[in-house]
Amino acid sequence: IIVGYIISMIMGRVDFTAISTAAWIQVPTPFHFGIKFIPSAIASISVIYIVNSVEAVGDLSAITEGGLSRDAKDTEISGGIIGSGVASVLGVLFGGLPTATYSQNVGIVAMTKVISKFVVMIAALFMLIAGFIPKFGALITTIPQSVLGGATIIVFAMITMTGIKIIIKDELSSRNMSIVGLSVALGMGVTQVPGVLDAFPSGVNMVFGTSPVVITTISVILLNL
């Protein structure tokens, strides 16, 4: 990314306008948007977080497989989900967005084999600096899309191979291949075909139409009964 950024600067493809317009210091204000209890919103977000927890189980399992070459322990999975929830609570208190586990991190861990908590703490420190010093955050946003795209190609390739590695740990019988193949096809198909769930209630569309993980997980569980 650094090399690509430097080359982009030489080619004049980096726009520094965001840095010049950003402030030097900005302190987040707790409860900036106030507090409102809206039952429908609470119900919707609760469902989304159930979906997010399902995705987190997959991400945490893939990280331990890619970084440590072993299955994730129950304590590690539960700790990761709890940590994500606590971070979301703290984030929204200061006007931020809820957090989620990101599959991109799986590819980075699988590629570098770096799974140290110290490295994560350093990354979190950089994020805090970007939050309190908007100019630093604006500097990060100047990274060209072409540079990010080149980096994510490798990352998502590693994510795919890590997932395949987890799948083939079990015997690839005709039954297992049918379950995995059909579930992946359903998950990807529903999210890739716009409007396929339009005839259903908005709640169904929100839960099943936003992420292929939900449909894939439900399909695997039902077919494996």
XYZ file of N, CA and C in Angstrom, residues 47-150:
312
model
N -31.910 -7.999 15.381
C -31.828 -9.045 14.360
C -30.515 -8.944 13.596
N -30.131 -7.713 13.270
C -28.878 -7.511 12.543
C -27.694 -8.007 13.360
N -27.740 -7.797 14.673
C -26.626 -8.237 15.508
C -26.580 -9.754 15.649
N -27.725 -10.401 15.567
C -27.718 -11.865 15.531
C -27.016 -12.341 14.259
N -27.341 -11.688 13.152
C -26.681 -11.997 11.886
C -25.183 -11.726 11.989
N -24.831 -10.591 12.596
C -23.429 -10.230 12.753
C -22.683 -11.247 13.613
N -23.352 -11.786 14.621
C -22.719 -12.787 15.484
C -22.427 -14.067 14.718
N -23.350 -14.438 13.828
C -23.122 -15.624 12.994
C -21.901 -15.419 12.106
N -21.807 -14.229 11.518
C -20.654 -13.925 10.674
C -19.374 -13.878 11.496
N -19.463 -13.384 12.732
C -18.286 -13.300 13.597
C -17.729 -14.679 13.913
N -18.611 -15.659 14.107
C -18.152 -17.027 14.373
C -17.290 -17.527 13.214
N -17.739 -17.258 11.990
C -16.964 -17.667 10.823
C -15.640 -16.941 10.728
N -15.650 -15.633 10.987
C -14.416 -14.854 10.915
C -13.406 -15.294 11.969
N -13.876 -15.501 13.194
C -12.977 -15.907 14.275
C -12.415 -17.304 14.027
N -13.238 -18.189 13.509
C -12.767 -19.539 13.195
C -11.723 -19.503 12.087
N -11.959 -18.662 11.082
C -11.022 -18.567 9.966
C -9.708 -17.926 10.388
N -9.762 -16.979 11.321
C -8.537 -16.327 11.786
C -7.635 -17.316 12.512
N -8.208 -18.125 13.409
C -7.386 -19.101 14.130
C -6.866 -20.180 13.187
N -7.664 -20.529 12.192
C -7.210 -21.526 11.220
C -6.097 -20.958 10.353
N -6.267 -19.716 9.898
C -5.264 -19.114 9.031
C -4.014 -18.669 9.758
N -4.165 -18.185 11.007
C -3.007 -17.675 11.736
C -2.331 -18.679 12.632
N -3.116 -19.614 13.196
C -2.561 -20.575 14.154
C -2.687 -22.018 13.689
N -3.333 -22.230 12.555
C -3.511 -23.580 11.988
C -4.202 -24.526 12.968
N -5.233 -24.034 13.617
C -6.032 -24.865 14.524
C -7.442 -24.314 14.591
N -8.338 -25.110 15.172
C -9.717 -24.657 15.333
C -9.817 -23.641 16.468
N -10.782 -22.754 16.366
C -11.000 -21.760 17.420
C -11.633 -22.413 18.639
N -11.201 -21.999 19.821
C -11.784 -22.505 21.062
C -13.101 -21.781 21.343
N -13.951 -22.428 22.125
C -15.234 -21.809 22.475
C -15.033 -20.491 23.217
N -14.022 -20.450 24.086
C -13.754 -19.216 24.837
C -13.287 -18.093 23.917
N -12.559 -18.433 22.872
C -12.084 -17.421 21.926
C -13.245 -16.863 21.108
N -14.139 -17.737 20.683
C -15.287 -17.274 19.902
C -16.214 -16.410 20.756
N -16.530 -16.876 21.960
C -17.412 -16.092 22.835
C -16.761 -14.772 23.225
N -15.457 -14.800 23.501
C -14.749 -13.566 23.845
C -14.739 -12.573 22.704
N -14.571 -13.067 21.476
C -14.583 -12.181 20.319
C -15.935 -11.530 20.104
N -17.004 -12.304 20.273
C -18.354 -11.753 20.105
C -18.660 -10.730 21.193
N -18.281 -11.045 22.439
C -18.501 -10.098 23.538
C -17.702 -8.820 23.309
N -16.446 -8.962 22.883
C -15.618 -7.786 22.616
C -16.204 -6.908 21.531
N -16.752 -7.530 20.485
C -17.382 -6.758 19.416
C -18.598 -6.006 19.935
N -19.369 -6.655 20.815
C -20.542 -5.994 21.383
C -20.181 -4.818 22.264
N -19.163 -4.994 23.110
C -18.724 -3.905 23.993
C -18.202 -2.731 23.170
N -17.423 -3.029 22.123
C -16.893 -1.965 21.265
C -18.023 -1.207 20.574
N -19.073 -1.910 20.194
C -20.211 -1.248 19.554
C -20.916 -0.307 20.519
N -21.093 -0.758 21.758
C -21.743 0.088 22.768
C -20.937 1.361 22.999
N -19.629 1.211 23.179
C -18.777 2.383 23.412
C -18.751 3.289 22.187
N -18.748 2.695 21.001
C -18.690 3.491 19.778
C -19.909 4.373 19.593
N -21.091 3.803 19.779
C -22.308 4.592 19.555
C -22.507 5.642 20.640
N -21.960 5.423 21.831
C -22.066 6.442 22.879
C -21.365 7.727 22.474
N -20.332 7.606 21.629
C -19.579 8.783 21.193
C -19.908 9.171 19.756
N -21.084 8.774 19.288
C -21.525 9.218 17.967
C -20.996 8.404 16.814
N -20.368 7.271 17.084
C -19.852 6.434 16.013
C -20.866 5.398 15.565
N -20.411 4.478 14.746
C -21.267 3.416 14.238
C -20.970 2.112 14.969
N -21.934 1.213 15.040
C -21.653 -0.110 15.622
C -20.555 -0.816 14.839
N -19.792 -1.624 15.515
C -18.686 -2.320 14.863
C -19.105 -3.727 14.450
N -18.264 -4.348 13.658
C -18.491 -5.726 13.228
C -17.138 -6.353 12.943
N -17.103 -7.666 12.935
C -15.872 -8.341 12.519
C -15.795 -8.259 11.002
N -14.620 -7.965 10.485
C -14.461 -7.774 9.052
C -13.648 -8.916 8.462
N -14.192 -9.527 7.407
C -13.533 -10.675 6.792
C -12.188 -10.307 6.173
N -11.995 -9.023 5.846
C -10.712 -8.607 5.290
C -9.567 -8.936 6.239
N -9.839 -8.821 7.547
C -8.795 -9.117 8.525
C -8.381 -10.579 8.482
N -9.311 -11.455 8.116
C -8.993 -12.877 8.005
C -7.910 -13.091 6.957
N -8.059 -12.438 5.812
C -7.069 -12.577 4.753
C -5.714 -12.034 5.149
N -5.701 -10.907 5.868
C -4.432 -10.316 6.292
C -3.717 -11.224 7.275
N -4.465 -11.786 8.241
C -3.863 -12.693 9.223
C -3.354 -13.955 8.544
N -4.136 -14.511 7.627
C -3.719 -15.724 6.928
C -2.478 -15.486 6.083
N -2.331 -14.276 5.560
C -1.200 -13.962 4.698
C 0.064 -13.672 5.495
N -0.069 -12.954 6.613
C 1.099 -12.534 7.396
C 1.406 -13.455 8.568
N 0.413 -14.247 9.002
C 0.544 -15.111 10.185
C 0.762 -14.297 11.464
N 0.438 -13.020 11.426
C 0.575 -12.158 12.603
C -0.774 -12.110 13.311
N -0.817 -12.609 14.541
C -2.069 -12.669 15.288
C -1.868 -12.126 16.705
N -0.847 -11.280 16.862
C -0.484 -10.731 18.170
C -1.472 -9.648 18.603
N -1.846 -9.666 19.878
C -2.715 -8.629 20.428
C -2.016 -7.272 20.411
N -0.692 -7.270 20.534
C 0.062 -6.016 20.529
C -0.108 -5.290 19.197
N -0.099 -6.043 18.104
C -0.273 -5.440 16.783
C -1.665 -4.822 16.667
N -2.663 -5.518 17.189
C -4.033 -5.000 17.158
C -4.142 -3.726 17.992
N -3.454 -3.689 19.131
C -3.469 -2.494 19.975
C -2.845 -1.307 19.252
N -1.761 -1.542 18.517
C -1.130 -0.463 17.747
C -2.091 0.059 16.679
N -2.768 -0.864 15.997
C -3.741 -0.455 14.979
C -4.879 0.347 15.606
N -5.329 -0.085 16.793
C -6.389 0.647 17.493
C -5.922 2.045 17.886
N -4.654 2.172 18.261
C -4.096 3.480 18.611
C -4.126 4.420 17.410
N -3.781 3.901 16.237
C -3.837 4.712 15.023
C -5.269 5.169 14.740
N -6.233 4.290 14.994
C -7.627 4.659 14.777
C -8.068 5.749 15.751
N -7.598 5.665 16.993
C -7.919 6.708 17.969
C -7.321 8.050 17.554
N -6.093 8.014 17.072
C -5.447 9.250 16.607
C -6.244 9.848 15.451
N -6.692 8.994 14.537
C -7.485 9.480 13.406
C -8.801 10.085 13.874
N -9.348 9.565 14.987
C -10.596 10.100 15.508
C -10.439 11.457 16.163
N -9.330 11.653 16.870
C -9.107 12.920 17.567
C -8.411 13.959 16.690
N -7.705 13.513 15.663
C -7.011 14.433 14.754
C -7.562 14.201 13.345
N -8.588 14.936 12.948
C -9.226 14.719 11.645
C -8.276 14.798 10.452
N -7.227 15.609 10.547
C -6.294 15.703 9.422
C -5.595 14.362 9.178
N -5.304 13.644 10.259
C -4.686 12.327 10.109
C -5.672 11.350 9.467
N -6.921 11.424 9.905
C -7.941 10.580 9.295
C -8.152 10.913 7.832
N -8.100 12.209 7.497
C -8.253 12.628 6.107
C -7.100 12.130 5.249
N -5.902 12.051 5.847
C -4.745 11.534 5.114
C -4.985 10.089 4.676
N -5.606 9.309 5.544
C -5.893 7.915 5.204
C -6.884 7.831 4.048
N -7.852 8.758 4.023
C -8.862 8.719 2.959
C -8.299 9.115 1.600
N -7.089 9.669 1.564
C -6.502 10.060 0.279
C -5.885 8.879 -0.467
N -5.851 7.713 0.155
C -5.315 6.539 -0.543
C -6.203 6.248 -1.749
N -5.656 6.213 -2.956
C -6.475 5.999 -4.158
C -7.169 4.636 -4.149
N -8.323 4.575 -4.790
C -9.074 3.325 -4.865
C -8.297 2.234 -5.589
N -7.488 2.627 -6.558
C -6.703 1.631 -7.290
C -5.697 0.939 -6.382
N -5.120 1.684 -5.433
C -4.168 1.093 -4.488
C -4.890 0.144 -3.536
N -6.028 0.592 -3.016
C -6.805 -0.269 -2.123
C -7.294 -1.518 -2.852
N -7.696 -1.342 -4.102
C -8.163 -2.486 -4.883
C -7.075 -3.518 -5.093
N -5.858 -3.052 -5.387
C -4.748 -3.983 -5.568
C -4.431 -4.752 -4.305
